[in-house]
Amino acid sequence: MFLHMADIVTGTEAARCALEDAAVRLAAGVPGYPINGLFSGLQHSGIDARWQLNEKIAFEMALGASVTGDRAAVVAKHVGVNVMADP
């Protein structure tokens, strides 16, 4: 989806467009605001968006997908980055 400079988009829409443009096939994350809105948009865009129990599992899932050659993204809040430090 291409946007024109005159288009006004939210941060959630911009993140979704960036993931689509980067050809991400898998997005993993943990439920919570504002991630819920992004994931509902991703699930309708054809990206395999999957909820996980915690950020560590989401990161490991995306890491496994990237090792096999797929593009993957982890969507987390800033406090979740500390949880992802283990793997």
Tab-separated table of N, CA and C in Angstrom:
chain	number	residue	atom	x	y	z
A	1	MET	N	0.834	-1.169	0.000
A	1	MET	CA	0.000	0.000	0.000
A	1	MET	C	0.886	1.242	0.000
A	2	PHE	N	0.722	2.062	-0.981
A	2	PHE	CA	1.513	3.284	-1.080
A	2	PHE	C	0.700	4.461	-0.570
A	3	LEU	N	1.334	5.304	0.206
A	3	LEU	CA	0.678	6.479	0.743
A	3	LEU	C	1.241	7.725	0.078
A	4	HIS	N	0.413	8.710	-0.079
A	4	HIS	CA	0.848	9.988	-0.615
A	4	HIS	C	1.115	10.939	0.544
A	5	MET	N	1.900	11.954	0.298
A	5	MET	CA	2.245	12.901	1.352
A	5	MET	C	1.004	13.567	1.951
A	6	ALA	N	-0.059	13.696	1.179
A	6	ALA	CA	-1.269	14.352	1.665
A	6	ALA	C	-2.107	13.435	2.554
A	7	ASP	N	-1.836	12.130	2.531
A	7	ASP	CA	-2.592	11.193	3.351
A	7	ASP	C	-2.209	11.362	4.819
A	8	ILE	N	-3.207	11.355	5.676
A	8	ILE	CA	-2.968	11.416	7.112
A	8	ILE	C	-3.190	10.017	7.658
A	9	VAL	N	-2.184	9.491	8.334
A	9	VAL	CA	-2.282	8.148	8.879
A	9	VAL	C	-1.920	8.182	10.358
A	10	THR	N	-2.404	7.209	11.080
A	10	THR	CA	-2.042	7.068	12.487
A	10	THR	C	-0.720	6.308	12.586
A	11	GLY	N	-0.157	6.282	13.765
A	11	GLY	CA	1.074	5.533	13.979
A	11	GLY	C	0.868	4.044	13.745
A	12	THR	N	-0.292	3.543	14.103
A	12	THR	CA	-0.611	2.133	13.886
A	12	THR	C	-0.665	1.815	12.404
A	13	GLU	N	-1.295	2.675	11.624
A	13	GLU	CA	-1.358	2.466	10.172
A	13	GLU	C	0.019	2.570	9.547
A	14	ALA	N	0.830	3.484	10.028
A	14	ALA	CA	2.188	3.633	9.506
A	14	ALA	C	3.024	2.394	9.800
A	15	ALA	N	2.890	1.834	10.993
A	15	ALA	CA	3.624	0.616	11.343
A	15	ALA	C	3.178	-0.553	10.475
A	16	ARG	N	1.874	-0.661	10.244
A	16	ARG	CA	1.363	-1.734	9.383
A	16	ARG	C	1.895	-1.596	7.969
A	17	CYS	N	1.880	-0.383	7.438
A	17	CYS	CA	2.401	-0.144	6.087
A	17	CYS	C	3.886	-0.476	6.006
A	18	ALA	N	4.641	-0.131	7.038
A	18	ALA	CA	6.075	-0.424	7.049
A	18	ALA	C	6.326	-1.929	7.059
A	19	LEU	N	5.547	-2.669	7.837
A	19	LEU	CA	5.712	-4.124	7.872
A	19	LEU	C	5.332	-4.751	6.532
A	20	GLU	N	4.285	-4.243	5.897
A	20	GLU	CA	3.899	-4.757	4.582
A	20	GLU	C	4.964	-4.437	3.545
A	21	ASP	N	5.474	-3.216	3.552
A	21	ASP	CA	6.503	-2.812	2.592
A	21	ASP	C	7.794	-3.602	2.773
A	22	ALA	N	8.077	-4.021	4.004
A	22	ALA	CA	9.283	-4.798	4.280
A	22	ALA	C	9.083	-6.289	3.995
A	23	ALA	N	7.918	-6.668	3.504
A	23	ALA	CA	7.582	-8.056	3.168
A	23	ALA	C	7.681	-8.978	4.383
A	24	VAL	N	7.246	-8.471	5.540
A	24	VAL	CA	7.218	-9.293	6.749
A	24	VAL	C	6.128	-10.339	6.592
A	25	ARG	N	6.468	-11.591	6.874
A	25	ARG	CA	5.484	-12.671	6.770
A	25	ARG	C	4.931	-13.085	8.125
A	26	LEU	N	5.701	-12.839	9.205
A	26	LEU	CA	5.265	-13.228	10.542
A	26	LEU	C	5.483	-12.070	11.499
A	27	ALA	N	4.462	-11.748	12.260
A	27	ALA	CA	4.574	-10.760	13.332
A	27	ALA	C	4.123	-11.438	14.616
A	28	ALA	N	4.934	-11.340	15.640
A	28	ALA	CA	4.611	-11.948	16.933
A	28	ALA	C	4.589	-10.849	17.979
A	29	GLY	N	3.687	-10.957	18.922
A	29	GLY	CA	3.591	-9.952	19.960
A	29	GLY	C	2.762	-10.423	21.132
A	30	VAL	N	2.670	-9.554	22.138
A	30	VAL	CA	1.926	-9.837	23.359
A	30	VAL	C	0.754	-8.861	23.424
A	31	PRO	N	-0.451	-9.338	23.746
A	31	PRO	CA	-1.607	-8.453	23.775
A	31	PRO	C	-1.434	-7.293	24.755
A	32	GLY	N	-1.940	-6.167	24.382
A	32	GLY	CA	-1.913	-4.977	25.224
A	32	GLY	C	-1.964	-3.731	24.368
A	33	TYR	N	-2.444	-2.648	24.959
A	33	TYR	CA	-2.533	-1.391	24.222
A	33	TYR	C	-1.129	-0.841	24.009
A	34	PRO	N	-0.794	-0.324	22.837
A	34	PRO	CA	-1.542	-0.118	21.594
A	34	PRO	C	-1.346	-1.231	20.578
A	35	ILE	N	-0.779	-2.331	20.978
A	35	ILE	CA	-0.460	-3.419	20.048
A	35	ILE	C	-1.725	-4.082	19.509
A	36	ASN	N	-2.794	-4.100	20.275
A	36	ASN	CA	-4.029	-4.744	19.827
A	36	ASN	C	-4.521	-4.165	18.505
A	37	GLY	N	-4.486	-2.860	18.368
A	37	GLY	CA	-4.939	-2.222	17.135
A	37	GLY	C	-4.072	-2.570	15.946
A	38	LEU	N	-2.777	-2.622	16.174
A	38	LEU	CA	-1.856	-2.982	15.093
A	38	LEU	C	-2.094	-4.420	14.654
A	39	PHE	N	-2.253	-5.341	15.600
A	39	PHE	CA	-2.437	-6.735	15.238
A	39	PHE	C	-3.757	-6.979	14.524
A	40	SER	N	-4.806	-6.271	14.886
A	40	SER	CA	-6.068	-6.458	14.163
A	40	SER	C	-5.920	-6.005	12.715
A	41	GLY	N	-5.151	-4.952	12.475
A	41	GLY	CA	-4.877	-4.529	11.105
A	41	GLY	C	-3.999	-5.508	10.361
A	42	LEU	N	-3.014	-6.082	11.034
A	42	LEU	CA	-2.108	-7.042	10.394
A	42	LEU	C	-2.842	-8.318	10.013
A	43	GLN	N	-3.760	-8.760	10.848
A	43	GLN	CA	-4.478	-9.996	10.567
A	43	GLN	C	-5.355	-9.869	9.323
A	44	HIS	N	-5.764	-8.658	8.974
A	44	HIS	CA	-6.565	-8.440	7.766
A	44	HIS	C	-5.697	-8.135	6.552
A	45	SER	N	-4.389	-7.999	6.743
A	45	SER	CA	-3.515	-7.639	5.628
A	45	SER	C	-2.785	-8.827	5.025
A	46	GLY	N	-2.944	-9.998	5.597
A	46	GLY	CA	-2.272	-11.172	5.058
A	46	GLY	C	-0.997	-11.549	5.787
A	47	ILE	N	-0.557	-10.725	6.720
A	47	ILE	CA	0.615	-11.064	7.539
A	47	ILE	C	0.157	-12.025	8.627
A	48	ASP	N	0.937	-13.061	8.871
A	48	ASP	CA	0.622	-14.025	9.917
A	48	ASP	C	0.955	-13.387	11.263
A	49	ALA	N	-0.038	-12.786	11.903
A	49	ALA	CA	0.146	-12.098	13.180
A	49	ALA	C	-0.311	-13.023	14.302
A	50	ARG	N	0.602	-13.341	15.207
A	50	ARG	CA	0.304	-14.312	16.257
A	50	ARG	C	0.566	-13.733	17.641
A	51	TRP	N	-0.404	-13.924	18.524
A	51	TRP	CA	-0.231	-13.535	19.920
A	51	TRP	C	0.586	-14.593	20.641
A	52	GLN	N	1.411	-14.158	21.564
A	52	GLN	CA	2.214	-15.067	22.372
A	52	GLN	C	1.978	-14.768	23.847
A	53	LEU	N	2.428	-15.677	24.719
A	53	LEU	CA	2.213	-15.494	26.155
A	53	LEU	C	3.098	-14.403	26.741
A	54	ASN	N	4.323	-14.273	26.233
A	54	ASN	CA	5.211	-13.209	26.704
A	54	ASN	C	6.167	-12.814	25.581
A	55	GLU	N	6.924	-11.762	25.821
A	55	GLU	CA	7.805	-11.211	24.800
A	55	GLU	C	8.942	-12.160	24.443
A	56	LYS	N	9.401	-12.938	25.412
A	56	LYS	CA	10.488	-13.894	25.150
A	56	LYS	C	10.056	-14.917	24.105
A	57	ILE	N	8.866	-15.442	24.245
A	57	ILE	CA	8.352	-16.422	23.293
A	57	ILE	C	8.145	-15.762	21.925
A	58	ALA	N	7.632	-14.538	21.913
A	58	ALA	CA	7.422	-13.823	20.647
A	58	ALA	C	8.755	-13.626	19.928
A	59	PHE	N	9.785	-13.226	20.670
A	59	PHE	CA	11.102	-13.023	20.072
A	59	PHE	C	11.676	-14.327	19.534
A	60	GLU	N	11.558	-15.404	20.304
A	60	GLU	CA	12.078	-16.697	19.859
A	60	GLU	C	11.343	-17.198	18.620
A	61	MET	N	10.042	-16.955	18.551
A	61	MET	CA	9.274	-17.370	17.376
A	61	MET	C	9.723	-16.598	16.137
A	62	ALA	N	9.905	-15.285	16.284
A	62	ALA	CA	10.367	-14.471	15.157
A	62	ALA	C	11.786	-14.837	14.766
A	63	LEU	N	12.624	-15.141	15.735
A	63	LEU	CA	13.996	-15.552	15.455
A	63	LEU	C	14.008	-16.850	14.647
A	64	GLY	N	13.168	-17.804	15.032
A	64	GLY	CA	13.080	-19.057	14.299
A	64	GLY	C	12.607	-18.851	12.869
A	65	ALA	N	11.642	-17.962	12.687
A	65	ALA	CA	11.155	-17.679	11.330
A	65	ALA	C	12.254	-17.032	10.497
A	66	SER	N	13.019	-16.133	11.097
A	66	SER	CA	14.063	-15.444	10.331
A	66	SER	C	15.209	-16.383	9.981
A	67	VAL	N	15.487	-17.351	10.827
A	67	VAL	CA	16.538	-18.326	10.533
A	67	VAL	C	16.174	-19.164	9.314
A	68	THR	N	14.883	-19.409	9.111
A	68	THR	CA	14.447	-20.202	7.952
A	68	THR	C	14.270	-19.360	6.698
A	69	GLY	N	14.569	-18.058	6.777
A	69	GLY	CA	14.529	-17.220	5.597
A	69	GLY	C	13.337	-16.301	5.482
A	70	ASP	N	12.399	-16.376	6.406
A	70	ASP	CA	11.247	-15.479	6.379
A	70	ASP	C	11.581	-14.173	7.086
A	71	ARG	N	10.927	-13.112	6.675
A	71	ARG	CA	11.057	-11.846	7.396
A	71	ARG	C	10.047	-11.872	8.535
A	72	ALA	N	10.509	-11.459	9.716
A	72	ALA	CA	9.652	-11.499	10.897
A	72	ALA	C	9.834	-10.231	11.713
A	73	ALA	N	8.829	-9.922	12.515
A	73	ALA	CA	8.875	-8.755	13.386
A	73	ALA	C	8.294	-9.113	14.741
A	74	VAL	N	8.837	-8.490	15.772
A	74	VAL	CA	8.295	-8.614	17.117
A	74	VAL	C	7.717	-7.260	17.486
A	75	VAL	N	6.490	-7.259	17.933
A	75	VAL	CA	5.836	-6.025	18.336
A	75	VAL	C	5.662	-6.085	19.848
A	76	ALA	N	6.329	-5.155	20.551
A	76	ALA	CA	6.292	-5.174	22.011
A	76	ALA	C	6.338	-3.758	22.553
A	77	LYS	N	5.885	-3.627	23.773
A	77	LYS	CA	6.004	-2.357	24.470
A	77	LYS	C	7.434	-2.229	25.002
A	78	HIS	N	7.816	-1.045	25.422
A	78	HIS	CA	9.205	-0.824	25.831
A	78	HIS	C	9.618	-1.682	27.022
A	79	VAL	N	8.705	-1.996	27.923
A	79	VAL	CA	9.082	-2.843	29.055
A	79	VAL	C	9.305	-4.289	28.625
A	80	GLY	N	8.733	-4.687	27.490
A	80	GLY	CA	8.912	-6.042	26.993
A	80	GLY	C	10.304	-6.293	26.451
A	81	VAL	N	11.044	-5.237	26.130
A	81	VAL	CA	12.397	-5.409	25.609
A	81	VAL	C	13.291	-6.053	26.674
A	82	ASN	N	13.067	-5.749	27.937
A	82	ASN	CA	13.847	-6.374	29.005
A	82	ASN	C	13.602	-7.882	29.056
A	83	VAL	N	12.378	-8.298	28.813
A	83	VAL	CA	12.041	-9.721	28.820
A	83	VAL	C	12.708	-10.429	27.648
A	84	MET	N	12.852	-9.725	26.504
A	84	MET	CA	13.451	-10.325	25.320
A	84	MET	C	14.972	-10.424	25.419
A	85	ALA	N	15.574	-9.900	26.462
A	85	ALA	CA	17.035	-9.902	26.579
A	85	ALA	C	17.599	-11.309	26.820
A	86	ASP	N	16.807	-12.218	27.387
A	86	ASP	CA	17.301	-13.562	27.690
A	86	ASP	C	17.754	-14.338	26.453
A	87	PRO	N	16.912	-14.467	25.413
A	87	PRO	CA	17.364	-15.257	24.256
A	87	PRO	C	18.515	-14.588	23.531
